[in-house]
C-alpha cells in the first residue's frame, strides 16, 4: 500500500514538474507571440496614439492585465495619452486612472515603480469599477522618446487571477523598447513627411518658375526675327533639324516636316563650288562660328549670316544655328557703295565745275574789264565805243545768266523753290517761245535753222493749271540748249496729251548725245564736251535745274537722242484743265 | 450573414439586442455559442424557414448586439435576457435550439423558464462541469488564453475554426470573414473576451439535478469529430435525461451547422413534428 502511495506521490511530483516546465514553455510562447503580434501590427501604424492603443490592448489580452496605460508628463501634470481597460465598458478609457501626487513624483525620480495595491491603497484611484477587476499589483515603467521627455507605462493586475508580473521584467522592457523605437520612427516619419511636403512645395515652386522661364524662352524663341534651328548630330553626322522657330519656317518657306529631314548641306545654294560647300560645312561643325552663306528657300536664294554654337556630350550633340536674312543689309551696303561712288563722282564734278566756272567767269570778266579800260581811253571812235559797249553788255549778260543759273540751282538745292500754280495757256506759251527762238536764232546767226511748233489742243483745252514762270524757264532752257547745239535742220517745240499728263518736247537736229552720257546729263555741273566740239559756254546747271523743276511739278524729264542726228528732250506734267481768270 | 431584411433589434436591460425573425409555423429560438453569432445558422435557414417561425439571436456582446461589458455575460444572465426577449416579442412558447455554450444557455432556460419551452435541442453543447478541451496548450492555459490570442490574430482564429470543421476545405474567405467580423473592433474583441471570462461551470452544475427531471422532449446532437468538446458530455446528458434522444453525426466537427446543415435540419424537423 505504501509503495502504491509512494508511486502516486512520485507521479504527482512528476506531473507537477511537467506542469512547471509546461508553464515556462507557455510563457515563452506567449512572449514570443506578443512580440510577434506587436511587430506585425506596427506595419500599418502611422499615428502614435493608434500605436499605443494597439500595443496596450495586446499586452492586456495576452498578459491578462486588465489595465494598461501610457501617461506623458506635460509641464506640470501626468496626463493619460492612451488607456486600455479590458474589464471596463467605457471606450475609450480616458481619465479612468487618477494618480496621487506622491506617485506622480515617483515617476520623475524612479525608472520602475512597483507595489502591491493592498500596501498603498491611496496611491491611485480607478474610476468605473467592475466586480471582475480587483486591482492587485501596480507596475510603472518610465521611458522617453524623441518627442516625449517623460513618459510612463502603467500596468495594474487583477486580484482574481494569478500574479501576472513576474520578477523578471525583461519582456515588458522588450515590448516598451519596441514601442519607443516605433514611436521615434513615427515622429521621424512625420518630420520626414513634413520635409517631403516642403520639398514637394519647393519642387512645385521651382517647377513653376522653370515652366515660366521655359515659356519665356519659348516666346523669345518663337518671337525672334532671326531663324533659329536646333540640329541633332550623331557621331559627326547631322541627323536633322529637331526644332525650329516660326521665323525659320517663315524665312525658308519650308514646312516643318521638310526641315526636320533637311541637312544644312542640302540647303546650301547650288551655285557654291565643292570647296566652298566643304568650307561652309566645316564652319557649321565648329564649336562656335559666324559665317555668311546663301541658302535655297521656297522664295529663292537667300543670303544669311549664321551664328552657330555646338553643345552636348558623347555621341549625341546639338548645334544651335541662328540665321539672319542679310539681303536687306547687303542691298544697303551696295547702296552705300553706290552713294560713295556718287559722292566721289560729285566731288570730281564739283572740282571740274569750279575749274570750268573760274574759266567761264574769268573770260567774260576779262572782256568786261579789258573793254571797260579801253572805253576810258580818250582816243576812241564812236563805232569803237559802241562795239566795246556791245562786247561789255554781251559779256555782262553772259555773266548774269551764269549767276542766275547758279542762284536758281542753289535755291533748288536749298529747297527754296516753291511751285505756284495758276491758269496757263500753253498754246500762247509755245507761240511766245517760238518768237523768242526766231529772235535768238537770228542773233546767233543761225537764221537758217527752222523753228517748228506743235500745239494740238485748242485754246480752251490748252489752258492748264501750272506754274507758268517755271514752265517757261524750263522750255526756254531746253530751247536755248537746242539752239546752242544745232547748226542745221530745225528745232521743234511742242506738246502732246498723254492720258492725264501733258508731255512737252523740244526736238533738235543737233549733234546728239552719246548713250553713255545720256544718264549723266541731268546731273549738276555736267557738260558733255567732245574734244572736237565747239565750246558753247554755259554752266552745266541748266538741265539739272530743269529736271529738278519738273520733278517739283510732279513730272519727269527724259531724253531720246542719237549722236549726229539730234536729240529730243521730253518732260511731263499733270494735265489739269482750267480757265483763264 | 443572414439576410438583413429579417434583422430587428430590441432593447433589453438598456442593451440593444439584434435578432432575426422570419418564417411561419411553430417558433424555434436558435442560440449560438462562443466564437460565433447568428451567422452560424445561415445554412439551416433555407431548410426551416418555410415550416417554422425562426428567431435567431445575436447574444449580447456578440455579432451586431451591444458590446458594452457593464452587464454580466454569464450563461444564467443570457438565459434570463432571452426569456425577456420572448416575453417582449409575445412569443409564449418556443422550441429551443442551442449550440456550444448556447446549448448551456438553452439548458438553463429549459429548467428555469420551462413554461416558455416546447422542446430542447442541444448540439455539441457544454454541460455540467465539462468545458472545451484545450487545443493548443494543455493543462495550465485555459481555453480563454487561446481565445484571447485568437482575437488578435486571424491565423490563430483560423486555426481554431479549421479544427472545428469536419469538411475543413469548406473554410473559405467568406466563412472566415463571418467568424472574424466582430474581432475587427476593439469593442468586439473586449466583449468577446469578457464573455469568455464570464463563463462559469457553476451555472450548469447547479441545474444538473433539475435537468435530469425534464419532461419536455430533448434531442442531443453530437458531431463525432468535435475536438473541442468531449463525447462524454453528450453521452452523460443522454443518460441522465429520460426524455432525450441522441444523434451522433460521424461527418461533423464542432461547427456541425457548417458540416451537415441538411441532416441537422432534417433531425430537427423530425424531432419537432414527432
PDB file of C-alpha atoms in Angstrom, chain A residues 150-353:
ATOM      1  CA  UNK A 150       8.922  61.939 -19.625  1.00  0.00           C
ATOM      2  CA  UNK A 151       6.561  59.071 -20.224  1.00  0.00           C
ATOM      3  CA  UNK A 152       5.386  56.107 -18.190  1.00  0.00           C
ATOM      4  CA  UNK A 153       3.687  52.796 -18.968  1.00  0.00           C
ATOM      5  CA  UNK A 154       1.340  51.694 -16.181  1.00  0.00           C
ATOM      6  CA  UNK A 155       0.024  48.158 -15.692  1.00  0.00           C
ATOM      7  CA  UNK A 156      -2.409  47.064 -12.962  1.00  0.00           C
ATOM      8  CA  UNK A 157      -3.002  43.365 -12.430  1.00  0.00           C
ATOM      9  CA  UNK A 158      -6.192  41.684 -11.320  1.00  0.00           C
ATOM     10  CA  UNK A 159      -6.536  40.060  -7.915  1.00  0.00           C
ATOM     11  CA  UNK A 160      -8.823  37.423  -9.440  1.00  0.00           C
ATOM     12  CA  UNK A 161      -6.003  35.940 -11.415  1.00  0.00           C
ATOM     13  CA  UNK A 162      -2.581  34.691 -10.661  1.00  0.00           C
ATOM     14  CA  UNK A 163       0.167  37.333 -10.354  1.00  0.00           C
ATOM     15  CA  UNK A 164       0.980  38.282 -13.933  1.00  0.00           C
ATOM     16  CA  UNK A 165       4.047  40.379 -13.121  1.00  0.00           C
ATOM     17  CA  UNK A 166       6.992  38.085 -12.853  1.00  0.00           C
ATOM     18  CA  UNK A 167      10.147  39.279 -11.148  1.00  0.00           C
ATOM     19  CA  UNK A 168      11.819  39.396 -14.478  1.00  0.00           C
ATOM     20  CA  UNK A 169      10.516  42.497 -16.225  1.00  0.00           C
ATOM     21  CA  UNK A 170      12.559  41.812 -19.309  1.00  0.00           C
ATOM     22  CA  UNK A 171       9.530  41.077 -21.520  1.00  0.00           C
ATOM     23  CA  UNK A 172       7.983  44.422 -20.525  1.00  0.00           C
ATOM     24  CA  UNK A 173      11.185  46.285 -21.264  1.00  0.00           C
ATOM     25  CA  UNK A 174      11.465  44.483 -24.545  1.00  0.00           C
ATOM     26  CA  UNK A 175       7.966  45.490 -25.607  1.00  0.00           C
ATOM     27  CA  UNK A 176       8.441  49.057 -24.396  1.00  0.00           C
ATOM     28  CA  UNK A 177      11.692  49.358 -26.305  1.00  0.00           C
ATOM     29  CA  UNK A 178       9.965  48.201 -29.465  1.00  0.00           C
ATOM     30  CA  UNK A 179       7.196  50.722 -28.909  1.00  0.00           C
ATOM     31  CA  UNK A 180       9.647  53.562 -28.292  1.00  0.00           C
ATOM     32  CA  UNK A 181      11.576  52.672 -31.404  1.00  0.00           C
ATOM     33  CA  UNK A 182       8.413  52.673 -33.427  1.00  0.00           C
ATOM     34  CA  UNK A 183       7.242  55.883 -31.755  1.00  0.00           C
ATOM     35  CA  UNK A 184      10.514  57.552 -32.695  1.00  0.00           C
ATOM     36  CA  UNK A 185      10.193  56.163 -36.161  1.00  0.00           C
ATOM     37  CA  UNK A 186       6.695  57.623 -36.436  1.00  0.00           C
ATOM     38  CA  UNK A 187       7.889  61.044 -35.287  1.00  0.00           C
ATOM     39  CA  UNK A 188      10.799  60.816 -37.695  1.00  0.00           C
ATOM     40  CA  UNK A 189       8.398  59.764 -40.415  1.00  0.00           C
ATOM     41  CA  UNK A 190       6.209  62.742 -39.523  1.00  0.00           C
ATOM     42  CA  UNK A 191       9.210  65.034 -39.768  1.00  0.00           C
ATOM     43  CA  UNK A 192      10.218  63.364 -42.979  1.00  0.00           C
ATOM     44  CA  UNK A 193       6.707  63.743 -44.260  1.00  0.00           C
ATOM     45  CA  UNK A 194       6.790  67.423 -43.333  1.00  0.00           C
ATOM     46  CA  UNK A 195      10.166  67.799 -45.036  1.00  0.00           C
ATOM     47  CA  UNK A 196       8.812  65.945 -48.035  1.00  0.00           C
ATOM     48  CA  UNK A 197       5.871  68.291 -48.167  1.00  0.00           C
ATOM     49  CA  UNK A 198       8.218  71.260 -48.017  1.00  0.00           C
ATOM     50  CA  UNK A 199      10.383  69.695 -50.665  1.00  0.00           C
ATOM     51  CA  UNK A 200       7.384  68.968 -52.835  1.00  0.00           C
ATOM     52  CA  UNK A 201       6.282  72.538 -52.381  1.00  0.00           C
ATOM     53  CA  UNK A 202       9.722  73.794 -53.325  1.00  0.00           C
ATOM     54  CA  UNK A 203       9.891  71.434 -56.271  1.00  0.00           C
ATOM     55  CA  UNK A 204       6.471  72.608 -57.361  1.00  0.00           C
ATOM     56  CA  UNK A 205       7.507  76.217 -56.924  1.00  0.00           C
ATOM     57  CA  UNK A 206      10.755  75.655 -58.777  1.00  0.00           C
ATOM     58  CA  UNK A 207       8.959  73.707 -61.491  1.00  0.00           C
ATOM     59  CA  UNK A 208       6.566  76.586 -61.903  1.00  0.00           C
ATOM     60  CA  UNK A 209       9.479  79.001 -62.113  1.00  0.00           C
ATOM     61  CA  UNK A 210      11.178  76.758 -64.639  1.00  0.00           C
ATOM     62  CA  UNK A 211       7.988  76.492 -66.629  1.00  0.00           C
ATOM     63  CA  UNK A 212       7.717  80.262 -66.642  1.00  0.00           C
ATOM     64  CA  UNK A 213      11.363  80.530 -67.651  1.00  0.00           C
ATOM     65  CA  UNK A 214      10.838  77.965 -70.359  1.00  0.00           C
ATOM     66  CA  UNK A 215       7.737  79.763 -71.522  1.00  0.00           C
ATOM     67  CA  UNK A 216       9.750  82.998 -71.595  1.00  0.00           C
ATOM     68  CA  UNK A 217      12.473  81.375 -73.678  1.00  0.00           C
ATOM     69  CA  UNK A 218       9.892  79.641 -75.807  1.00  0.00           C
ATOM     70  CA  UNK A 219       8.285  83.025 -76.521  1.00  0.00           C
ATOM     71  CA  UNK A 220      11.704  84.522 -77.226  1.00  0.00           C
ATOM     72  CA  UNK A 221      12.474  81.554 -79.456  1.00  0.00           C
ATOM     73  CA  UNK A 222       9.251  81.890 -81.383  1.00  0.00           C
ATOM     74  CA  UNK A 223       9.069  85.661 -81.486  1.00  0.00           C
ATOM     75  CA  UNK A 224      12.676  86.112 -82.606  1.00  0.00           C
ATOM     76  CA  UNK A 225      13.016  87.714 -86.024  1.00  0.00           C
ATOM     77  CA  UNK A 226      16.070  85.605 -86.711  1.00  0.00           C
ATOM     78  CA  UNK A 227      15.535  81.997 -87.722  1.00  0.00           C
ATOM     79  CA  UNK A 228      16.674  79.550 -85.033  1.00  0.00           C
ATOM     80  CA  UNK A 229      17.394  75.914 -85.866  1.00  0.00           C
ATOM     81  CA  UNK A 230      18.396  73.154 -83.484  1.00  0.00           C
ATOM     82  CA  UNK A 231      20.266  70.399 -85.338  1.00  0.00           C
ATOM     83  CA  UNK A 232      20.917  67.000 -83.880  1.00  0.00           C
ATOM     84  CA  UNK A 233      24.204  65.210 -84.529  1.00  0.00           C
ATOM     85  CA  UNK A 234      25.203  61.616 -84.043  1.00  0.00           C
ATOM     86  CA  UNK A 235      28.875  60.826 -84.443  1.00  0.00           C
ATOM     87  CA  UNK A 236      29.515  63.927 -86.556  1.00  0.00           C
ATOM     88  CA  UNK A 237      26.566  63.153 -88.823  1.00  0.00           C
ATOM     89  CA  UNK A 238      23.705  65.627 -88.912  1.00  0.00           C
ATOM     90  CA  UNK A 239      20.502  63.694 -88.229  1.00  0.00           C
ATOM     91  CA  UNK A 240      18.189  66.593 -88.914  1.00  0.00           C
ATOM     92  CA  UNK A 241      16.652  69.703 -87.522  1.00  0.00           C
ATOM     93  CA  UNK A 242      14.803  68.696 -84.362  1.00  0.00           C
ATOM     94  CA  UNK A 243      13.466  72.099 -83.501  1.00  0.00           C
ATOM     95  CA  UNK A 244      12.966  75.392 -85.295  1.00  0.00           C
ATOM     96  CA  UNK A 245      11.127  78.601 -84.564  1.00  0.00           C
ATOM     97  CA  UNK A 246       8.349  80.287 -86.514  1.00  0.00           C
ATOM     98  CA  UNK A 247      10.815  82.677 -88.095  1.00  0.00           C
ATOM     99  CA  UNK A 248      12.746  79.708 -89.539  1.00  0.00           C
ATOM    100  CA  UNK A 249       9.626  78.411 -91.251  1.00  0.00           C
ATOM    101  CA  UNK A 250       8.646  81.868 -92.437  1.00  0.00           C
ATOM    102  CA  UNK A 251      12.137  82.663 -93.684  1.00  0.00           C
ATOM    103  CA  UNK A 252      12.677  79.445 -95.622  1.00  0.00           C
ATOM    104  CA  UNK A 253       9.107  78.817 -96.675  1.00  0.00           C
ATOM    105  CA  UNK A 254       9.674  75.117 -95.950  1.00  0.00           C
ATOM    106  CA  UNK A 255       7.193  73.052 -93.985  1.00  0.00           C
ATOM    107  CA  UNK A 256       8.276  71.837 -90.556  1.00  0.00           C
ATOM    108  CA  UNK A 257       8.368  68.243 -91.856  1.00  0.00           C
ATOM    109  CA  UNK A 258      10.684  69.236 -94.693  1.00  0.00           C
ATOM    110  CA  UNK A 259      13.048  70.979 -92.280  1.00  0.00           C
ATOM    111  CA  UNK A 260      13.129  68.003 -89.913  1.00  0.00           C
ATOM    112  CA  UNK A 261      14.552  65.879 -92.723  1.00  0.00           C
ATOM    113  CA  UNK A 262      16.830  68.647 -94.032  1.00  0.00           C
ATOM    114  CA  UNK A 263      20.580  68.899 -93.749  1.00  0.00           C
ATOM    115  CA  UNK A 264      22.479  72.183 -93.718  1.00  0.00           C
ATOM    116  CA  UNK A 265      24.490  70.942 -96.712  1.00  0.00           C
ATOM    117  CA  UNK A 266      21.419  70.256 -98.829  1.00  0.00           C
ATOM    118  CA  UNK A 267      20.051  73.725 -98.077  1.00  0.00           C
ATOM    119  CA  UNK A 268      23.129  75.490 -99.494  1.00  0.00           C
ATOM    120  CA  UNK A 269      22.860  77.385-102.772  1.00  0.00           C
ATOM    121  CA  UNK A 270      23.695  75.078-105.716  1.00  0.00           C
ATOM    122  CA  UNK A 271      25.950  77.799-107.126  1.00  0.00           C
ATOM    123  CA  UNK A 272      28.572  77.077-104.439  1.00  0.00           C
ATOM    124  CA  UNK A 273      31.584  75.098-105.617  1.00  0.00           C
ATOM    125  CA  UNK A 274      32.502  71.838-103.921  1.00  0.00           C
ATOM    126  CA  UNK A 275      35.323  73.566-101.999  1.00  0.00           C
ATOM    127  CA  UNK A 276      33.060  76.374-100.859  1.00  0.00           C
ATOM    128  CA  UNK A 277      30.485  73.877 -99.628  1.00  0.00           C
ATOM    129  CA  UNK A 278      33.142  71.971 -97.683  1.00  0.00           C
ATOM    130  CA  UNK A 279      34.335  75.224 -96.148  1.00  0.00           C
ATOM    131  CA  UNK A 280      30.797  76.189 -95.078  1.00  0.00           C
ATOM    132  CA  UNK A 281      30.135  72.746 -93.596  1.00  0.00           C
ATOM    133  CA  UNK A 282      33.380  72.927 -91.647  1.00  0.00           C
ATOM    134  CA  UNK A 283      32.290  76.310 -90.237  1.00  0.00           C
ATOM    135  CA  UNK A 284      28.954  74.782 -89.290  1.00  0.00           C
ATOM    136  CA  UNK A 285      30.523  71.873 -87.430  1.00  0.00           C
ATOM    137  CA  UNK A 286      32.837  74.041 -85.316  1.00  0.00           C
ATOM    138  CA  UNK A 287      32.217  74.637 -81.604  1.00  0.00           C
ATOM    139  CA  UNK A 288      31.148  78.146 -82.455  1.00  0.00           C
ATOM    140  CA  UNK A 289      31.257  80.076 -85.666  1.00  0.00           C
ATOM    141  CA  UNK A 290      29.910  83.044 -87.556  1.00  0.00           C
ATOM    142  CA  UNK A 291      29.742  82.845 -91.323  1.00  0.00           C
ATOM    143  CA  UNK A 292      27.751  84.022 -94.294  1.00  0.00           C
ATOM    144  CA  UNK A 293      26.044  81.621 -96.643  1.00  0.00           C
ATOM    145  CA  UNK A 294      23.379  81.580 -99.284  1.00  0.00           C
ATOM    146  CA  UNK A 295      20.634  79.006 -98.921  1.00  0.00           C
ATOM    147  CA  UNK A 296      17.854  77.741-101.115  1.00  0.00           C
ATOM    148  CA  UNK A 297      14.407  78.711 -99.869  1.00  0.00           C
ATOM    149  CA  UNK A 298      10.947  78.468-101.334  1.00  0.00           C
ATOM    150  CA  UNK A 299      11.315  82.178-102.164  1.00  0.00           C
ATOM    151  CA  UNK A 300      14.624  81.744-103.938  1.00  0.00           C
ATOM    152  CA  UNK A 301      18.217  82.151-102.833  1.00  0.00           C
ATOM    153  CA  UNK A 302      18.565  83.953 -99.522  1.00  0.00           C
ATOM    154  CA  UNK A 303      21.829  85.364 -98.131  1.00  0.00           C
ATOM    155  CA  UNK A 304      22.208  84.618 -94.411  1.00  0.00           C
ATOM    156  CA  UNK A 305      24.536  85.437 -91.604  1.00  0.00           C
ATOM    157  CA  UNK A 306      24.711  82.328 -89.431  1.00  0.00           C
ATOM    158  CA  UNK A 307      25.861  82.137 -85.799  1.00  0.00           C
ATOM    159  CA  UNK A 308      26.342  78.592 -84.551  1.00  0.00           C
ATOM    160  CA  UNK A 309      27.051  77.093 -81.156  1.00  0.00           C
ATOM    161  CA  UNK A 310      27.704  73.400 -80.607  1.00  0.00           C
ATOM    162  CA  UNK A 311      26.867  71.668 -77.306  1.00  0.00           C
ATOM    163  CA  UNK A 312      26.126  68.269 -75.742  1.00  0.00           C
ATOM    164  CA  UNK A 313      28.483  65.436 -74.960  1.00  0.00           C
ATOM    165  CA  UNK A 314      29.315  61.954 -76.163  1.00  0.00           C
ATOM    166  CA  UNK A 315      27.890  60.693 -79.413  1.00  0.00           C
ATOM    167  CA  UNK A 316      24.827  62.861 -79.237  1.00  0.00           C
ATOM    168  CA  UNK A 317      25.430  66.535 -79.866  1.00  0.00           C
ATOM    169  CA  UNK A 318      23.444  69.548 -80.914  1.00  0.00           C
ATOM    170  CA  UNK A 319      24.131  72.646 -82.941  1.00  0.00           C
ATOM    171  CA  UNK A 320      22.023  75.705 -82.460  1.00  0.00           C
ATOM    172  CA  UNK A 321      22.130  77.956 -85.508  1.00  0.00           C
ATOM    173  CA  UNK A 322      20.746  81.474 -85.521  1.00  0.00           C
ATOM    174  CA  UNK A 323      20.364  82.719 -89.082  1.00  0.00           C
ATOM    175  CA  UNK A 324      19.651  86.271 -90.093  1.00  0.00           C
ATOM    176  CA  UNK A 325      18.405  87.280 -93.523  1.00  0.00           C
ATOM    177  CA  UNK A 326      21.038  89.781 -94.689  1.00  0.00           C
ATOM    178  CA  UNK A 327      19.574  90.514 -98.124  1.00  0.00           C
ATOM    179  CA  UNK A 328      18.467  93.957 -96.980  1.00  0.00           C
ATOM    180  CA  UNK A 329      21.785  94.570 -95.325  1.00  0.00           C
ATOM    181  CA  UNK A 330      23.638  93.588 -98.484  1.00  0.00           C
ATOM    182  CA  UNK A 331      21.386  95.838-100.554  1.00  0.00           C
ATOM    183  CA  UNK A 332      22.006  98.628 -98.094  1.00  0.00           C
ATOM    184  CA  UNK A 333      25.731  98.049 -98.257  1.00  0.00           C
ATOM    185  CA  UNK A 334      25.536  98.117-102.056  1.00  0.00           C
ATOM    186  CA  UNK A 335      23.569 101.366-101.938  1.00  0.00           C
ATOM    187  CA  UNK A 336      26.171 102.855 -99.625  1.00  0.00           C
ATOM    188  CA  UNK A 337      28.920 101.887-102.028  1.00  0.00           C
ATOM    189  CA  UNK A 338      26.920 103.381-104.834  1.00  0.00           C
ATOM    190  CA  UNK A 339      26.323 106.542-102.819  1.00  0.00           C
ATOM    191  CA  UNK A 340      30.007 106.710-102.051  1.00  0.00           C
ATOM    192  CA  UNK A 341      30.868 106.379-105.715  1.00  0.00           C
ATOM    193  CA  UNK A 342      28.344 109.057-106.498  1.00  0.00           C
ATOM    194  CA  UNK A 343      29.803 111.318-103.857  1.00  0.00           C
ATOM    195  CA  UNK A 344      33.267 110.798-105.305  1.00  0.00           C
ATOM    196  CA  UNK A 345      31.901 111.475-108.763  1.00  0.00           C
ATOM    197  CA  UNK A 346      30.090 114.517-107.465  1.00  0.00           C
ATOM    198  CA  UNK A 347      33.252 115.776-105.860  1.00  0.00           C
ATOM    199  CA  UNK A 348      35.070 115.330-109.168  1.00  0.00           C
ATOM    200  CA  UNK A 349      32.281 117.180-110.968  1.00  0.00           C
ATOM    201  CA  UNK A 350      32.383 119.940-108.439  1.00  0.00           C
ATOM    202  CA  UNK A 351      36.106 120.350-108.979  1.00  0.00           C
ATOM    203  CA  UNK A 352      35.557 120.304-112.699  1.00  0.00           C
ATOM    204  CA  UNK A 353      32.755 122.804-112.296  1.00  0.00           C
TER     205      UNK A 353
END
